[in-house]
Amino acid sequence: MAPLRAASRALGAAVALGAVSGSVAAHTGTTHAGTPHWLLFVLAVLGLASAVGALTAYRRRRLAGPVAAPVGLLAALVGAFGLVGLVELQVVAETGPQIRDVYPTLSLVVGAAMAVGSLVAGRLRWPNRPRYAGLGILLAAWVVYPVIMPNGGTYHPAGYALVAAVLFAVAYILKRDAWGVVQSLRRDRRPLTAGGLAGVLFAVFFAFSAGTVTFNPDSGIGAPTDTTVVFLPVADPLVAWPAVEFVFPSVPMAGFVSLGTLALLALLGSLVATNVGVLVQQARAESASGGRTSALGMAATSGATACCCCAPAFYGVLSVLFGAAATPAYWAFLDPTSPVGGVFFAASVVLLLGSVVRATGGSASVA
């Protein structure tokens, strides 16, 4: 796997993972700040493709570094603008589809399959590392929690304990199986800078794709017309968290910040930053030795697969192609009783964490 392809896929993972939260900002219409929705889609595709092209040209020595860097950065910014526009504007019918009745049953089936699969995989492949199966069971519980708890478990202590347990399990696995590479990143300025930058980019995209910040606030009857800042609970992720909601109509800008979203951002942002740091570190080592690094390829593959977790951007593309007919896909991510949002969150955690562990050789089977 060429370092260039690995880096481009890692960039895709960093930009795309903003979708793992269960909420998505929804707005009706076909334009965003006067821009046709299809044009945002074109900007996203062309921008990201041009960024990859600039990196390819630099790798093949067809562009000098001082030229390739600003061209690639500009192209990435154009692509990011298009992606943000896509997640900002959603064409959605006001009522959910009838298939919502099957969501609870589907969540139970999917959660049970995840738990059983985690136990089987842990027993057969990592019998001496029960922490892997434990994380899988916790992620399965994340999927079924809104279904099995009374009133969705919005204020139940078990929900807060589950969120804390997932955070602890990820940190524990990193400590046990990948702490060496984490420590090396802290002492290596270039990978550390690259990882930090990726984390910042991810945070920005996460804020828009999760609906926590928008430059296209809802307007109409009942919408605030003056600057408003209020404190209220927000039930995402899983349970209600203290939050600050703000609306600045003159910007225009609106959004909220809660303890839950900050915890989710810390979890995913740290995994994204670590992955990118590992990729840069291994790419530099590969370039110096003139060889190939298989772990780099595996990490890039995992990062590329994690791009499928970009739920809002995925729905934005569908709404460009099918308009309001794509509403069922929107509600599949929005409805807390649907397993889709939880499964995509679980996949993001497993893929990003797994790629870091594999990069250190920590995922080798232990008999």
CSV table of C-alpha atoms in Angstrom, one decimal:
chain,number,residue,atom,x,y,z
A,1,MET,CA,0.0,0.0,0.0
A,2,ALA,CA,1.6,3.3,-1.1
A,3,PRO,CA,2.0,5.9,1.6
A,4,LEU,CA,0.1,8.4,-0.6
A,5,ARG,CA,-3.0,6.2,-0.8
A,6,ALA,CA,-2.8,5.5,2.9
A,7,ALA,CA,-2.6,9.2,3.7
A,8,SER,CA,-5.5,10.1,1.5
A,9,ARG,CA,-7.6,7.3,3.0
A,10,ALA,CA,-6.7,8.5,6.5
A,11,LEU,CA,-7.7,12.0,5.5
A,12,GLY,CA,-11.0,10.6,4.4
A,13,ALA,CA,-11.5,8.9,7.8
A,14,ALA,CA,-10.7,12.1,9.7
A,15,VAL,CA,-13.1,14.1,7.6
A,16,ALA,CA,-15.9,11.5,7.4
A,17,LEU,CA,-16.3,10.2,11.0
A,18,GLY,CA,-18.4,13.2,12.1
A,19,ALA,CA,-21.4,11.1,11.6
A,20,VAL,CA,-21.4,8.7,14.5
A,21,SER,CA,-23.6,10.8,16.7
A,22,GLY,CA,-27.3,9.9,16.7
A,23,SER,CA,-28.7,13.3,15.8
A,24,VAL,CA,-28.6,15.1,12.4
A,25,ALA,CA,-29.5,18.6,11.7
A,26,ALA,CA,-32.5,18.7,9.3
A,27,HIS,CA,-33.6,21.6,7.1
A,28,THR,CA,-36.0,21.7,4.2
A,29,GLY,CA,-35.3,23.1,0.8
A,30,THR,CA,-33.0,22.5,-2.1
A,31,THR,CA,-30.5,25.4,-1.7
A,32,HIS,CA,-28.0,26.4,1.0
A,33,ALA,CA,-27.3,30.1,1.3
A,34,GLY,CA,-28.5,30.4,-2.3
A,35,THR,CA,-26.3,27.6,-3.5
A,36,PRO,CA,-28.0,24.6,-5.3
A,37,HIS,CA,-27.7,21.4,-3.4
A,38,TRP,CA,-26.3,19.5,-6.3
A,39,LEU,CA,-23.5,22.0,-6.6
A,40,LEU,CA,-22.4,21.3,-3.1
A,41,PHE,CA,-22.2,17.6,-4.0
A,42,VAL,CA,-20.0,18.5,-7.1
A,43,LEU,CA,-17.7,20.7,-4.9
A,44,ALA,CA,-17.3,17.9,-2.4
A,45,VAL,CA,-16.4,15.3,-5.0
A,46,LEU,CA,-14.1,17.5,-7.1
A,47,GLY,CA,-12.4,19.0,-4.1
A,48,LEU,CA,-11.5,15.7,-2.5
A,49,ALA,CA,-10.5,14.2,-5.8
A,50,SER,CA,-8.3,17.2,-6.6
A,51,ALA,CA,-6.6,16.9,-3.2
A,52,VAL,CA,-5.8,13.3,-3.8
A,53,GLY,CA,-4.6,14.2,-7.3
A,54,ALA,CA,-2.2,16.8,-5.9
A,55,LEU,CA,-0.8,14.3,-3.5
A,56,THR,CA,-0.4,11.8,-6.3
A,57,ALA,CA,1.4,14.3,-8.4
A,58,TYR,CA,3.7,15.2,-5.6
A,59,ARG,CA,4.4,11.5,-4.9
A,60,ARG,CA,5.3,10.9,-8.5
A,61,ARG,CA,7.5,14.1,-8.5
A,62,ARG,CA,5.3,15.9,-11.1
A,63,LEU,CA,4.6,18.7,-8.7
A,64,ALA,CA,7.1,20.3,-6.3
A,65,GLY,CA,6.3,20.4,-2.6
A,66,PRO,CA,5.8,24.2,-2.5
A,67,VAL,CA,3.2,23.9,-5.3
A,68,ALA,CA,1.5,20.6,-4.3
A,69,ALA,CA,1.0,21.7,-0.7
A,70,PRO,CA,-1.1,24.8,-1.3
A,71,VAL,CA,-3.0,23.2,-4.2
A,72,GLY,CA,-3.8,20.1,-2.1
A,73,LEU,CA,-4.9,22.3,0.9
A,74,LEU,CA,-7.1,24.5,-1.3
A,75,ALA,CA,-8.7,21.5,-2.9
A,76,ALA,CA,-9.3,19.9,0.5
A,77,LEU,CA,-11.0,23.1,1.7
A,78,VAL,CA,-13.2,23.2,-1.3
A,79,GLY,CA,-14.2,19.6,-0.7
A,80,ALA,CA,-14.8,20.2,3.0
A,81,PHE,CA,-17.0,23.2,2.1
A,82,GLY,CA,-19.1,21.0,-0.1
A,83,LEU,CA,-19.4,18.3,2.6
A,84,VAL,CA,-20.4,20.8,5.2
A,85,GLY,CA,-23.1,22.1,2.9
A,86,LEU,CA,-24.4,18.6,2.3
A,87,VAL,CA,-24.7,17.8,6.0
A,88,GLU,CA,-26.2,21.3,6.7
A,89,LEU,CA,-29.0,20.9,4.2
A,90,GLN,CA,-31.2,17.8,4.4
A,91,VAL,CA,-34.4,17.3,2.3
A,92,VAL,CA,-36.7,15.5,4.6
A,93,ALA,CA,-40.4,14.8,4.9
A,94,GLU,CA,-41.9,15.9,8.2
A,95,THR,CA,-43.2,12.5,9.2
A,96,GLY,CA,-41.2,9.4,9.6
A,97,PRO,CA,-41.7,6.2,7.5
A,98,GLN,CA,-43.9,3.4,8.6
A,99,ILE,CA,-41.0,1.0,8.9
A,100,ARG,CA,-40.1,2.6,12.2
A,101,ASP,CA,-42.2,0.0,13.9
A,102,VAL,CA,-39.6,-2.6,13.2
A,103,TYR,CA,-36.7,-0.6,14.6
A,104,PRO,CA,-37.0,-2.0,18.2
A,105,THR,CA,-37.0,-5.6,17.1
A,106,LEU,CA,-34.2,-5.0,14.7
A,107,SER,CA,-32.1,-3.3,17.4
A,108,LEU,CA,-32.5,-6.3,19.7
A,109,VAL,CA,-31.5,-8.7,16.9
A,110,VAL,CA,-28.5,-6.7,15.9
A,111,GLY,CA,-27.4,-6.1,19.4
A,112,ALA,CA,-27.7,-9.8,20.3
A,113,ALA,CA,-25.7,-10.7,17.2
A,114,MET,CA,-23.0,-8.2,18.1
A,115,ALA,CA,-22.7,-9.5,21.6
A,116,VAL,CA,-22.6,-13.2,20.6
A,117,GLY,CA,-20.1,-12.3,17.8
A,118,SER,CA,-17.9,-10.5,20.2
A,119,LEU,CA,-17.8,-13.5,22.6
A,120,VAL,CA,-17.1,-16.0,19.8
A,121,ALA,CA,-14.4,-13.9,18.2
A,122,GLY,CA,-12.8,-13.2,21.6
A,123,ARG,CA,-12.8,-16.8,22.6
A,124,LEU,CA,-11.4,-18.1,19.3
A,125,ARG,CA,-8.9,-15.5,18.4
A,126,TRP,CA,-8.0,-13.6,21.6
A,127,PRO,CA,-8.7,-16.0,24.5
A,128,ASN,CA,-6.1,-14.2,26.7
A,129,ARG,CA,-7.5,-10.8,25.9
A,130,PRO,CA,-11.1,-10.7,27.2
A,131,ARG,CA,-11.0,-6.9,27.0
A,132,TYR,CA,-11.7,-7.2,23.3
A,133,ALA,CA,-14.9,-9.2,23.8
A,134,GLY,CA,-15.8,-6.8,26.7
A,135,LEU,CA,-15.7,-3.8,24.4
A,136,GLY,CA,-17.8,-5.6,21.9
A,137,ILE,CA,-20.4,-6.4,24.5
A,138,LEU,CA,-20.4,-2.8,25.7
A,139,LEU,CA,-21.0,-1.5,22.1
A,140,ALA,CA,-23.8,-4.1,21.7
A,141,ALA,CA,-25.4,-2.7,24.8
A,142,TRP,CA,-25.0,0.8,23.3
A,143,VAL,CA,-27.2,-0.3,20.4
A,144,VAL,CA,-30.0,-1.9,22.4
A,145,TYR,CA,-30.0,0.5,25.4
A,146,PRO,CA,-32.7,2.9,24.0
A,147,VAL,CA,-35.0,-0.1,23.3
A,148,ILE,CA,-34.7,-2.1,26.5
A,149,MET,CA,-34.8,0.8,29.0
A,150,PRO,CA,-38.1,2.4,30.1
A,151,ASN,CA,-38.7,5.7,28.3
A,152,GLY,CA,-35.5,5.2,26.4
A,153,GLY,CA,-33.5,5.4,29.6
A,154,THR,CA,-33.0,9.1,29.1
A,155,TYR,CA,-32.3,9.8,32.7
A,156,HIS,CA,-31.3,6.3,34.0
A,157,PRO,CA,-27.9,6.0,35.8
A,158,ALA,CA,-27.2,2.9,33.7
A,159,GLY,CA,-26.9,5.0,30.6
A,160,TYR,CA,-24.2,7.3,32.1
A,161,ALA,CA,-22.4,4.2,33.4
A,162,LEU,CA,-22.5,2.7,29.9
A,163,VAL,CA,-21.0,5.8,28.2
A,164,ALA,CA,-18.3,5.9,30.9
A,165,ALA,CA,-17.6,2.2,30.5
A,166,VAL,CA,-17.1,2.5,26.7
A,167,LEU,CA,-14.7,5.4,27.2
A,168,PHE,CA,-12.8,3.4,29.9
A,169,ALA,CA,-12.6,0.3,27.7
A,170,VAL,CA,-11.1,2.1,24.8
A,171,ALA,CA,-8.6,3.8,27.0
A,172,TYR,CA,-7.7,0.5,28.7
A,173,ILE,CA,-7.1,-1.2,25.4
A,174,LEU,CA,-4.9,1.6,24.2
A,175,LYS,CA,-3.0,1.5,27.4
A,176,ARG,CA,-2.5,-2.3,27.3
A,177,ASP,CA,-1.9,-2.9,23.6
A,178,ALA,CA,-0.8,0.3,21.9
A,179,TRP,CA,0.7,2.5,24.6
A,180,GLY,CA,4.2,2.3,23.0
A,181,VAL,CA,3.1,4.0,19.8
A,182,VAL,CA,1.1,6.6,21.7
A,183,GLN,CA,4.2,7.5,23.7
A,184,SER,CA,6.3,7.6,20.5
A,185,LEU,CA,3.8,10.1,19.0
A,186,ARG,CA,4.2,12.4,22.0
A,187,ARG,CA,8.0,12.6,21.3
A,188,ASP,CA,7.8,12.9,17.5
A,189,ARG,CA,6.8,16.4,16.5
A,190,ARG,CA,5.8,15.8,12.8
A,191,PRO,CA,3.3,13.0,13.4
A,192,LEU,CA,2.1,14.7,16.5
A,193,THR,CA,1.3,17.9,14.5
A,194,ALA,CA,-0.4,15.9,11.8
A,195,GLY,CA,-2.5,14.1,14.3
A,196,GLY,CA,-3.4,17.2,16.1
A,197,LEU,CA,-4.4,18.9,12.8
A,198,ALA,CA,-6.5,15.9,11.8
A,199,GLY,CA,-8.2,16.1,15.2
A,200,VAL,CA,-9.1,19.8,14.8
A,201,LEU,CA,-10.5,19.1,11.3
A,202,PHE,CA,-12.5,16.3,12.6
A,203,ALA,CA,-13.9,18.4,15.5
A,204,VAL,CA,-15.1,21.0,13.0
A,205,PHE,CA,-16.8,18.5,10.7
A,206,PHE,CA,-18.2,16.7,13.7
A,207,ALA,CA,-19.8,19.9,15.0
A,208,PHE,CA,-21.6,20.4,11.7
A,209,SER,CA,-22.5,16.8,10.8
A,210,ALA,CA,-23.8,16.0,14.3
A,211,GLY,CA,-26.0,19.1,14.1
A,212,THR,CA,-24.3,20.7,17.1
A,213,VAL,CA,-23.5,23.8,15.1
A,214,THR,CA,-25.1,25.2,12.0
A,215,PHE,CA,-24.9,28.3,9.8
A,216,ASN,CA,-28.4,27.6,8.5
A,217,PRO,CA,-30.6,27.8,11.6
A,218,ASP,CA,-34.3,27.1,11.3
A,219,SER,CA,-36.4,30.1,10.7
A,220,GLY,CA,-40.1,30.9,10.8
A,221,ILE,CA,-42.8,31.1,13.4
A,222,GLY,CA,-41.5,30.6,16.9
A,223,ALA,CA,-37.8,30.8,15.9
A,224,PRO,CA,-35.6,33.2,17.9
A,225,THR,CA,-35.0,36.6,16.3
A,226,ASP,CA,-32.6,37.8,19.0
A,227,THR,CA,-29.4,36.4,20.4
A,228,THR,CA,-30.3,33.6,22.7
A,229,VAL,CA,-28.3,31.5,25.1
A,230,VAL,CA,-30.1,28.9,27.3
A,231,PHE,CA,-29.1,26.0,29.5
A,232,LEU,CA,-31.1,22.8,29.0
A,233,PRO,CA,-30.6,19.0,28.9
A,234,VAL,CA,-29.8,17.3,25.6
A,235,ALA,CA,-30.5,13.6,25.2
A,236,ASP,CA,-27.5,12.6,23.1
A,237,PRO,CA,-25.6,10.3,23.3
A,238,LEU,CA,-27.9,7.8,25.0
A,239,VAL,CA,-28.9,9.9,28.0
A,240,ALA,CA,-29.6,13.5,28.9
A,241,TRP,CA,-26.6,15.8,29.4
A,242,PRO,CA,-26.3,19.3,30.7
A,243,ALA,CA,-25.9,21.6,27.6
A,244,VAL,CA,-25.7,25.2,26.5
A,245,GLU,CA,-27.8,26.0,23.4
A,246,PHE,CA,-27.2,29.2,21.5
A,247,VAL,CA,-28.7,31.1,18.6
A,248,PHE,CA,-27.1,34.1,16.9
A,249,PRO,CA,-29.6,35.2,14.1
A,250,SER,CA,-27.4,38.0,12.9
A,251,VAL,CA,-24.5,35.7,12.0
A,252,PRO,CA,-26.5,33.4,11.3
A,253,MET,CA,-25.4,30.6,13.6
A,254,ALA,CA,-27.0,28.2,16.1
A,255,GLY,CA,-26.1,25.1,18.0
A,256,PHE,CA,-25.4,23.5,21.4
A,257,VAL,CA,-22.6,22.1,23.4
A,258,SER,CA,-23.2,19.3,25.9
A,259,LEU,CA,-21.0,17.1,28.2
A,260,GLY,CA,-22.1,14.1,26.2
A,261,THR,CA,-21.0,15.5,22.8
A,262,LEU,CA,-17.7,16.6,24.3
A,263,ALA,CA,-17.1,13.1,25.6
A,264,LEU,CA,-18.0,11.6,22.2
A,265,LEU,CA,-15.7,14.1,20.5
A,266,ALA,CA,-12.9,13.3,22.8
A,267,LEU,CA,-13.2,9.6,22.2
A,268,LEU,CA,-13.4,9.7,18.4
A,269,GLY,CA,-11.1,12.7,18.0
A,270,SER,CA,-8.3,11.0,19.9
A,271,LEU,CA,-8.7,7.9,17.8
A,272,VAL,CA,-8.6,9.8,14.6
A,273,ALA,CA,-5.6,11.9,15.7
A,274,THR,CA,-3.7,8.7,16.8
A,275,ASN,CA,-4.5,7.0,13.5
A,276,VAL,CA,-3.2,9.9,11.4
A,277,GLY,CA,-0.2,10.2,13.6
A,278,VAL,CA,0.7,6.5,13.2
A,279,LEU,CA,0.2,6.8,9.4
A,280,VAL,CA,2.5,9.7,9.2
A,281,GLN,CA,5.1,8.1,11.4
A,282,GLN,CA,5.1,4.8,9.5
A,283,ALA,CA,5.1,6.5,6.1
A,284,ARG,CA,8.2,8.5,7.1
A,285,ALA,CA,9.9,5.3,8.2
A,286,GLU,CA,8.9,3.5,5.0
A,287,SER,CA,10.2,6.3,2.9
A,288,ALA,CA,13.5,6.3,4.8
A,289,SER,CA,13.9,2.5,4.4
A,290,GLY,CA,12.7,2.3,0.8
A,291,GLY,CA,10.4,-0.6,1.8
A,292,ARG,CA,6.7,-1.1,2.4
A,293,THR,CA,4.9,-1.2,5.7
A,294,SER,CA,2.1,-3.7,5.8
A,295,ALA,CA,0.7,-2.3,9.0
A,296,LEU,CA,0.3,1.0,7.2
A,297,GLY,CA,-1.8,-0.7,4.6
A,298,MET,CA,-4.0,-2.3,7.2
A,299,ALA,CA,-4.5,1.0,9.1
A,300,ALA,CA,-5.4,2.8,5.9
A,301,THR,CA,-7.9,0.0,4.9
A,302,SER,CA,-9.6,0.4,8.3
A,303,GLY,CA,-9.6,4.1,8.1
A,304,ALA,CA,-11.1,4.0,4.6
A,305,THR,CA,-13.8,1.6,5.7
A,306,ALA,CA,-14.7,3.9,8.6
A,307,CYS,CA,-15.6,6.5,6.0
A,308,CYS,CA,-18.9,4.7,5.6
A,309,CYS,CA,-19.8,6.0,9.1
A,310,CYS,CA,-20.4,9.5,7.7
A,311,ALA,CA,-24.2,9.3,8.1
A,312,PRO,CA,-25.1,12.9,7.5
A,313,ALA,CA,-22.9,13.2,4.4
A,314,PHE,CA,-24.2,9.9,3.2
A,315,TYR,CA,-27.8,11.1,3.6
A,316,GLY,CA,-26.9,14.4,2.0
A,317,VAL,CA,-25.7,12.6,-1.1
A,318,LEU,CA,-28.9,10.5,-1.2
A,319,SER,CA,-31.0,13.6,-0.9
A,320,VAL,CA,-29.2,15.2,-3.9
A,321,LEU,CA,-30.1,12.1,-6.0
A,322,PHE,CA,-33.6,11.3,-4.6
A,323,GLY,CA,-34.8,14.3,-2.7
A,324,ALA,CA,-37.4,13.6,0.0
A,325,ALA,CA,-37.7,10.0,-1.3
A,326,ALA,CA,-34.5,9.4,0.7
A,327,THR,CA,-36.3,10.2,4.0
A,328,PRO,CA,-36.2,6.6,5.3
A,329,ALA,CA,-32.4,6.7,5.3
A,330,TYR,CA,-32.5,9.9,7.3
A,331,TRP,CA,-34.9,8.5,9.9
A,332,ALA,CA,-32.9,5.3,10.2
A,333,PHE,CA,-30.0,7.4,11.6
A,334,LEU,CA,-32.2,9.9,13.5
A,335,ASP,CA,-34.5,7.5,15.4
A,336,PRO,CA,-32.9,6.4,18.7
A,337,THR,CA,-34.7,3.0,18.5
A,338,SER,CA,-33.1,2.3,15.1
A,339,PRO,CA,-29.9,0.2,15.3
A,340,VAL,CA,-28.2,2.1,12.4
A,341,GLY,CA,-26.7,5.0,14.4
A,342,GLY,CA,-25.4,2.7,17.2
A,343,VAL,CA,-23.9,0.2,14.7
A,344,PHE,CA,-22.1,3.0,12.8
A,345,PHE,CA,-20.8,4.3,16.1
A,346,ALA,CA,-19.6,0.9,17.1
A,347,ALA,CA,-18.0,0.3,13.7
A,348,SER,CA,-16.1,3.6,14.0
A,349,VAL,CA,-14.7,2.8,17.4
A,350,VAL,CA,-13.7,-0.8,16.4
A,351,LEU,CA,-12.1,0.2,13.1
A,352,LEU,CA,-10.1,3.1,14.4
A,353,LEU,CA,-9.1,1.4,17.6
A,354,GLY,CA,-8.3,-1.8,15.7
A,355,SER,CA,-6.1,0.0,13.2
A,356,VAL,CA,-4.0,1.6,16.0
A,357,VAL,CA,-3.6,-1.8,17.7
A,358,ARG,CA,-2.7,-3.5,14.5
A,359,ALA,CA,-0.1,-0.9,13.7
A,360,THR,CA,1.8,-1.9,16.8
A,361,GLY,CA,1.3,-5.6,16.2
A,362,GLY,CA,-0.8,-5.8,19.3
A,363,SER,CA,-3.7,-7.6,17.6
A,364,ALA,CA,-1.8,-10.7,16.8
A,365,SER,CA,-3.7,-13.9,17.8
A,366,VAL,CA,-2.8,-15.3,21.1
A,367,ALA,CA,-3.2,-19.0,21.5
